[in-house]
JSON list of C-alpha atoms in Angstrom, two decimals:
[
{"chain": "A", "resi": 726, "resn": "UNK", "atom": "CA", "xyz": [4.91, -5.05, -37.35]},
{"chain": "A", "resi": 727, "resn": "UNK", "atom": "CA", "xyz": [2.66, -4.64, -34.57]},
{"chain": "A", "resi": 728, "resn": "UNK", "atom": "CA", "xyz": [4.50, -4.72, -31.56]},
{"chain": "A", "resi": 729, "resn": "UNK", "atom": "CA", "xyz": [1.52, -3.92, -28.93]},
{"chain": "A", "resi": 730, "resn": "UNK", "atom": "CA", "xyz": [-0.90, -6.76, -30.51]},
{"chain": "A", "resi": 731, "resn": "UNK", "atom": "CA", "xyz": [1.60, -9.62, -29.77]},
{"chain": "A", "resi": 732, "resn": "UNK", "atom": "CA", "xyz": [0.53, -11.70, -26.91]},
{"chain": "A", "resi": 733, "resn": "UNK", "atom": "CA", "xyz": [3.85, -10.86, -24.86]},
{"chain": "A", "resi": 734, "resn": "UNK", "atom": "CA", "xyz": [3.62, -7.21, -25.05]},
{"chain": "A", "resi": 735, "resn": "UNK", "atom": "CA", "xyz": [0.19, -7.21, -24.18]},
{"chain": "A", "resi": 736, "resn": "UNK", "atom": "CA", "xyz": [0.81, -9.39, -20.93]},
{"chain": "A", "resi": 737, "resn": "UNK", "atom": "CA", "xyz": [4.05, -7.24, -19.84]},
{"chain": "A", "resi": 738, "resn": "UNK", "atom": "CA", "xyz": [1.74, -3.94, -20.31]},
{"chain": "A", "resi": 739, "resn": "UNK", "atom": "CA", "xyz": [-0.84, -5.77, -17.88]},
{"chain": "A", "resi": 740, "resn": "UNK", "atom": "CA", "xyz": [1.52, -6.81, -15.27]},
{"chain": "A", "resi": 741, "resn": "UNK", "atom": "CA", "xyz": [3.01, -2.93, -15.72]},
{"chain": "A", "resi": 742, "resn": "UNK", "atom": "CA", "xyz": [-0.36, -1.31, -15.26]},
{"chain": "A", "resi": 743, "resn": "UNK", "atom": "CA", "xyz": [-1.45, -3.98, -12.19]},
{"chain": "A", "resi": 744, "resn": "UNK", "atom": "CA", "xyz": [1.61, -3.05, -10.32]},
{"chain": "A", "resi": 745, "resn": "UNK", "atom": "CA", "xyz": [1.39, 0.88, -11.23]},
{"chain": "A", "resi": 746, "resn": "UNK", "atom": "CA", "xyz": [-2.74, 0.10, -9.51]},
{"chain": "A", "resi": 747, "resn": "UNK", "atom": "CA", "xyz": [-1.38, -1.67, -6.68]},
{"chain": "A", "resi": 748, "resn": "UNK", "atom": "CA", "xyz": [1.33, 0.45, -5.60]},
{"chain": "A", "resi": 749, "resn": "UNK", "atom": "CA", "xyz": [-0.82, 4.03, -5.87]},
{"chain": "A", "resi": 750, "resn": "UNK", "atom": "CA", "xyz": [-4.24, 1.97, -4.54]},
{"chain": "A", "resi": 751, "resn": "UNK", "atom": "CA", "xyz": [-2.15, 1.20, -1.44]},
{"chain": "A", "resi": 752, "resn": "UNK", "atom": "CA", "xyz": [-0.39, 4.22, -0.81]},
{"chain": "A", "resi": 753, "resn": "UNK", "atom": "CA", "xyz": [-3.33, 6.57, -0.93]},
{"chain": "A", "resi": 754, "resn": "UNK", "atom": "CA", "xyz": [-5.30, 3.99, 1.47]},
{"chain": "A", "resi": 755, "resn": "UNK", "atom": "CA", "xyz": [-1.90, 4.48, 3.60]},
{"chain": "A", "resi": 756, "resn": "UNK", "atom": "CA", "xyz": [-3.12, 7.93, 3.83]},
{"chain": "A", "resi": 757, "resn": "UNK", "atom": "CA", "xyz": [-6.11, 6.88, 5.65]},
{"chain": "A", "resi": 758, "resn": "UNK", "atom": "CA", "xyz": [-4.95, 4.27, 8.20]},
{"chain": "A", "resi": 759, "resn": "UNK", "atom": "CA", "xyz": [-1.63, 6.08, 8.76]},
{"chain": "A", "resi": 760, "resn": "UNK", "atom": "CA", "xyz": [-3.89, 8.67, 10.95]},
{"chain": "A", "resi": 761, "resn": "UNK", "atom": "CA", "xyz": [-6.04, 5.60, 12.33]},
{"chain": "A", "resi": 762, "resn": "UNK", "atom": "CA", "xyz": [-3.03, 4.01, 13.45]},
{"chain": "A", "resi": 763, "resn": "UNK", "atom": "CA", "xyz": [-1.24, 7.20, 15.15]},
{"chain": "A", "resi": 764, "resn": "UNK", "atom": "CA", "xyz": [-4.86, 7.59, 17.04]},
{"chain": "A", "resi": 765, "resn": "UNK", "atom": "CA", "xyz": [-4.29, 4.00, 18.07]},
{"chain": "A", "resi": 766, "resn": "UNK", "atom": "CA", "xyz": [-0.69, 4.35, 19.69]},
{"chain": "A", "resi": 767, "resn": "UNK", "atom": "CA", "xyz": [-1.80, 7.65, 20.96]},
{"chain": "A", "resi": 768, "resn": "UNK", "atom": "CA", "xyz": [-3.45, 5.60, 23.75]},
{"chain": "A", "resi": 769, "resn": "UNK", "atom": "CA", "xyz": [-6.32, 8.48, 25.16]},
{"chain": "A", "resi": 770, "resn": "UNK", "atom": "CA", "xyz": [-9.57, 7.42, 24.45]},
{"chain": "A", "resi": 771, "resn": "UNK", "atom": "CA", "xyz": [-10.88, 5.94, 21.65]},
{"chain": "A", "resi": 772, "resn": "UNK", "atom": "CA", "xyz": [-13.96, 7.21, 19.53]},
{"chain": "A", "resi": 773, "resn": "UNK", "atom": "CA", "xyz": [-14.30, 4.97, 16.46]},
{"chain": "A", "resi": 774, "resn": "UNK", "atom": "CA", "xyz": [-17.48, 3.27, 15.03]},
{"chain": "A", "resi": 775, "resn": "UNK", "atom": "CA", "xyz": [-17.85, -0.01, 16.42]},
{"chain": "A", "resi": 776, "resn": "UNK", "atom": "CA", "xyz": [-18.86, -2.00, 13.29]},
{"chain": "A", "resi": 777, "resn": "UNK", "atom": "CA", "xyz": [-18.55, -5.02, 15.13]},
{"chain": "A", "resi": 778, "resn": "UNK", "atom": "CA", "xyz": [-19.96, -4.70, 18.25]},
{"chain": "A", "resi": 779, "resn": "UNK", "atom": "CA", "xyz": [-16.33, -5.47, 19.90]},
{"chain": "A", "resi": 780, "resn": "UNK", "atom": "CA", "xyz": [-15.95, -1.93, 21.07]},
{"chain": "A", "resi": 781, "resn": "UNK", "atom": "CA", "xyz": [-14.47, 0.69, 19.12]},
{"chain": "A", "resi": 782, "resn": "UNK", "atom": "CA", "xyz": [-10.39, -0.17, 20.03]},
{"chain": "A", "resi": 783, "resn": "UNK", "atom": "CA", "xyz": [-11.34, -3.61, 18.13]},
{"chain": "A", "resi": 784, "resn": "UNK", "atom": "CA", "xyz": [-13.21, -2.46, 15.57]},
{"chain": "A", "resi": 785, "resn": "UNK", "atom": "CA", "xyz": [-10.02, 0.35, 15.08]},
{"chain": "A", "resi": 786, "resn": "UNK", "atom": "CA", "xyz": [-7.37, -2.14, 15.35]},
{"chain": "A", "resi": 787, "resn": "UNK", "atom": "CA", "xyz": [-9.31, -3.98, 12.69]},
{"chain": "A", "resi": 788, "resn": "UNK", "atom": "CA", "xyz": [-9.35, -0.49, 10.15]},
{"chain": "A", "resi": 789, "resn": "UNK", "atom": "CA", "xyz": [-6.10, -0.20, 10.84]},
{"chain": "A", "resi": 790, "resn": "UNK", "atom": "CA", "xyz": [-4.73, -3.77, 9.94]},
{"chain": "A", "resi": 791, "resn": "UNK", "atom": "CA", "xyz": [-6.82, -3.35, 6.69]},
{"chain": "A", "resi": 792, "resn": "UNK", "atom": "CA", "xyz": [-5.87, 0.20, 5.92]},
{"chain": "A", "resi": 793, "resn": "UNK", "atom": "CA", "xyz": [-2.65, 0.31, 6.99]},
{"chain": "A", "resi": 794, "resn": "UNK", "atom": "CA", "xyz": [-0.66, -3.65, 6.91]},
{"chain": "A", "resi": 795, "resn": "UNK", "atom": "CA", "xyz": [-2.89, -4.72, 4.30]},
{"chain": "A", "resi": 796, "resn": "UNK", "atom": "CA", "xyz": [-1.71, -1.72, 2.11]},
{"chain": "A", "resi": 797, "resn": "UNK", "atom": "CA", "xyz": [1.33, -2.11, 2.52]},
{"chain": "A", "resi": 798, "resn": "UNK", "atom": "CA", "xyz": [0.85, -6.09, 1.41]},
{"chain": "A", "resi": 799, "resn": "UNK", "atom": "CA", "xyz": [-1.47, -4.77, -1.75]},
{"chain": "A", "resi": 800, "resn": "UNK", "atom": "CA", "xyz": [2.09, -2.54, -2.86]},
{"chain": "A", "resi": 801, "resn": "UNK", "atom": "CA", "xyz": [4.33, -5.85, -2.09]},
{"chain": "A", "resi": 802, "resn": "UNK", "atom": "CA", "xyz": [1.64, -7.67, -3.81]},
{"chain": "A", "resi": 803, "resn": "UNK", "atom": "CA", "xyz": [2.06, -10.25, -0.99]},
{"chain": "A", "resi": 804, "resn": "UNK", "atom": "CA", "xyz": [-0.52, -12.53, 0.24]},
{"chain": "A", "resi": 805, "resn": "UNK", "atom": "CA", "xyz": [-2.27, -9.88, -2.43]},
{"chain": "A", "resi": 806, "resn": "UNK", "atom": "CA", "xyz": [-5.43, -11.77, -2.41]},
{"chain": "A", "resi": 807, "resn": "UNK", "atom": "CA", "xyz": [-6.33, -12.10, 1.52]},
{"chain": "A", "resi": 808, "resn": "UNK", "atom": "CA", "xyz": [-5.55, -8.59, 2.19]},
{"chain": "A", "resi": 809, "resn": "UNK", "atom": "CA", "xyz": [-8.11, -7.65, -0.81]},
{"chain": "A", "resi": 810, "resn": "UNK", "atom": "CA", "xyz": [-10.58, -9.53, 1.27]},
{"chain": "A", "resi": 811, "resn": "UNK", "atom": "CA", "xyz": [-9.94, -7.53, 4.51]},
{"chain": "A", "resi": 812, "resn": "UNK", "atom": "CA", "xyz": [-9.79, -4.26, 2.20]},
{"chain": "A", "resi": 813, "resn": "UNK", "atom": "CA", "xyz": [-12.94, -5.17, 0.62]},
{"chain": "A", "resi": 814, "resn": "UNK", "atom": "CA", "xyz": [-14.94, -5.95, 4.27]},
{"chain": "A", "resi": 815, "resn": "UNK", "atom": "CA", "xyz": [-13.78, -2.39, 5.50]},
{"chain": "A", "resi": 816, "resn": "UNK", "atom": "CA", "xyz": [-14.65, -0.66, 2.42]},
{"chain": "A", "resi": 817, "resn": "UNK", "atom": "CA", "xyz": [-18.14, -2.21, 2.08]},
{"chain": "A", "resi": 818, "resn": "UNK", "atom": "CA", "xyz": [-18.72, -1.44, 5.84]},
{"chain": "A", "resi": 819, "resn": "UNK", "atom": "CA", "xyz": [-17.59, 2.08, 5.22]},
{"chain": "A", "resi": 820, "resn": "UNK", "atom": "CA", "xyz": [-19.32, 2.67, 2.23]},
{"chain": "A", "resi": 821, "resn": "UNK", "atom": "CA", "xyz": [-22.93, 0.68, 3.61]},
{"chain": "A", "resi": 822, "resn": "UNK", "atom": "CA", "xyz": [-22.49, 0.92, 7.35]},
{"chain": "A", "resi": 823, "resn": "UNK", "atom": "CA", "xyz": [-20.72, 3.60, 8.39]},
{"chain": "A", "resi": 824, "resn": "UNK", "atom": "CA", "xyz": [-21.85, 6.45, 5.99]},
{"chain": "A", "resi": 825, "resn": "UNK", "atom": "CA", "xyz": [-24.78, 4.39, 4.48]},
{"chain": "A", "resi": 826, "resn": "UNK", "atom": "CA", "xyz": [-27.53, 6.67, 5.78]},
{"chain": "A", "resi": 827, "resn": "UNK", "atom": "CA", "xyz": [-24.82, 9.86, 4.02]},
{"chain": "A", "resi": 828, "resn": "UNK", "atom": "CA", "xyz": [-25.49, 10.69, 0.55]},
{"chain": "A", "resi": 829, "resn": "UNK", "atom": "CA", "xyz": [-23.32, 9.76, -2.26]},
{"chain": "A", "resi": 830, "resn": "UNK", "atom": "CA", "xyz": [-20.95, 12.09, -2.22]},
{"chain": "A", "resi": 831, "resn": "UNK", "atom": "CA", "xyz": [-19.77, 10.66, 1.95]},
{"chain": "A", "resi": 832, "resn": "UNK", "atom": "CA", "xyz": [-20.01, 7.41, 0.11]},
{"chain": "A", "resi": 833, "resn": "UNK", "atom": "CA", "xyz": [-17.98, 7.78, -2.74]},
{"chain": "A", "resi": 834, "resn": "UNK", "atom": "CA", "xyz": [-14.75, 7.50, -2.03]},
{"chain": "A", "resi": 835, "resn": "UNK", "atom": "CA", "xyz": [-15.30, 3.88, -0.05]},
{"chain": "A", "resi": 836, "resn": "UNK", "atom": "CA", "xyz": [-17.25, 2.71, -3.18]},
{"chain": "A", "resi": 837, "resn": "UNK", "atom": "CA", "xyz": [-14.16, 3.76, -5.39]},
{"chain": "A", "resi": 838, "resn": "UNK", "atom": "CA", "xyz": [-11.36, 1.85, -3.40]},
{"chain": "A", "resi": 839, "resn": "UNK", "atom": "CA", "xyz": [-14.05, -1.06, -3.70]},
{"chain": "A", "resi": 840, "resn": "UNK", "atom": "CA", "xyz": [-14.44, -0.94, -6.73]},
{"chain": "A", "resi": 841, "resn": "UNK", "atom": "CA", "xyz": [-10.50, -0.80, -7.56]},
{"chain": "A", "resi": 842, "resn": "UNK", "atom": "CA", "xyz": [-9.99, -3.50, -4.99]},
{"chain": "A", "resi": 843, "resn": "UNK", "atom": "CA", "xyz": [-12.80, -5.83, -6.83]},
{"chain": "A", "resi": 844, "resn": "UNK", "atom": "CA", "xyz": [-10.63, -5.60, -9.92]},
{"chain": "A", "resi": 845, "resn": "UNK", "atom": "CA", "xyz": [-7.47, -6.54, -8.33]},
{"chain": "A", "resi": 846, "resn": "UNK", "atom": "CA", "xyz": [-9.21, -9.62, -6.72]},
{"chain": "A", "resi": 847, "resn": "UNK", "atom": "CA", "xyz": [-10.26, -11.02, -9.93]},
{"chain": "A", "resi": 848, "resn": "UNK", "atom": "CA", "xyz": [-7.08, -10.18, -11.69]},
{"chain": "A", "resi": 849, "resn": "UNK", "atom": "CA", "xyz": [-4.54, -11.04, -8.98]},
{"chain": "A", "resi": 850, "resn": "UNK", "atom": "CA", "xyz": [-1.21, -8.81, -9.00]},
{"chain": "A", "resi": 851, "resn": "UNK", "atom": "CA", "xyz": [0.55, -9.72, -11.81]},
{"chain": "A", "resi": 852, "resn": "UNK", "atom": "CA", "xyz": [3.89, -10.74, -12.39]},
{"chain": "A", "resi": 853, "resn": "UNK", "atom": "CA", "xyz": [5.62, -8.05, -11.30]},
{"chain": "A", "resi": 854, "resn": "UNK", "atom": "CA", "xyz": [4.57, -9.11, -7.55]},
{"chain": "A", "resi": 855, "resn": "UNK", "atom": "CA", "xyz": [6.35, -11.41, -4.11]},
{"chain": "A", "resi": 856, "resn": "UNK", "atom": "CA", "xyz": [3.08, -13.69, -5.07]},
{"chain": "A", "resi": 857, "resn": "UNK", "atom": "CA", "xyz": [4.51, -14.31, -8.32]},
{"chain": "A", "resi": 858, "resn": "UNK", "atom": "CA", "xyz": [8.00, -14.89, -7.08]},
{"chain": "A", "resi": 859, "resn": "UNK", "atom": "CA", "xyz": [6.71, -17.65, -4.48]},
{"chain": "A", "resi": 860, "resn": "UNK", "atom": "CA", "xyz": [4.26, -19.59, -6.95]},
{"chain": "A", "resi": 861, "resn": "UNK", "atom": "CA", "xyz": [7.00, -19.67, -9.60]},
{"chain": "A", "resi": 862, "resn": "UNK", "atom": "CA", "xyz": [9.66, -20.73, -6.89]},
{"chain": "A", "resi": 863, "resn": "UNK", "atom": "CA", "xyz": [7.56, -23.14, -6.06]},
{"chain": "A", "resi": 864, "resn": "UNK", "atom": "CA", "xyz": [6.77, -24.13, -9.61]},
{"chain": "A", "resi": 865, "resn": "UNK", "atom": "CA", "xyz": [10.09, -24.46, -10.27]},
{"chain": "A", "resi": 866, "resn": "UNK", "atom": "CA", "xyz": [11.19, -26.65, -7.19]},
{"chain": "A", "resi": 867, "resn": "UNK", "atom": "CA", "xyz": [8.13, -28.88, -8.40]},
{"chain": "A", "resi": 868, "resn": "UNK", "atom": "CA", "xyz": [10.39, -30.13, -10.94]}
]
């Protein structure tokens, strides 16, 4: 018998491989707010793009909610889907805005986490997740 065809099997090696994504998606975009957010509590002055037009200690408070809480959500997989939106904002403002005169190769690496991020949107973060927990907690006290 078949053992990875069955339709079990194929939805525990799923939920594996989401939560293997999630957790090394968000710890290698750790690496890039972790520095944002030291240069935030460093409190000297602050050079950062201002994508927004805010000023650039909004616009870095903003990176480093996405880069560095909303990572640490995507590993949780907690509130997994809203903190894929912020991800995906600051990676296509990255990857357009901030380096969109650059070539490719500046660009790259934003389009990547995008990319990764765009698939964990439309999949959602599998079972092995807090998300999961809650919705079948509150399947179960539904009953």
């Amino acid at each position: 018998m078949n053992y990875l065809n069955t339709t079990n099997s194929n939805t525990v090696f799923k939920d594996i491989i989401l939560l293997v994504v999630r957790v090394f998606i968000g710890f290698a975009m750790l690496s890039h707010g972790f520095p944002k957010l030291q240069m935030l509590l460093e409190g000297g002055k602050i050079e950062f793009f201002d994508f927004l037009g805010l000023g650039p200690t909004v616009s870095l408070t903003l990176t480093v909610f996405a880069e560095f809480v909303c990572s640490i959500l995507i590993i949780l997989g907690l509130f997994t889907r809203v903190a894929l939106g912020f991800l995906i904002f600051t990676m296509i403002i990255a990857a357009f805005v901030v380096h969109g005169a650059d070539p490719f190769e500046k660009r790259e690496m934003s389009l990547i986490y995008l990319s990764v991020y765009l698939l964990l949107i439309a999949s959602g973060p599998g079972k092995i997740s807090v998300d999961y927990m809650i919705e079948k907690r509150k399947r179960a006290s539904d009953w």
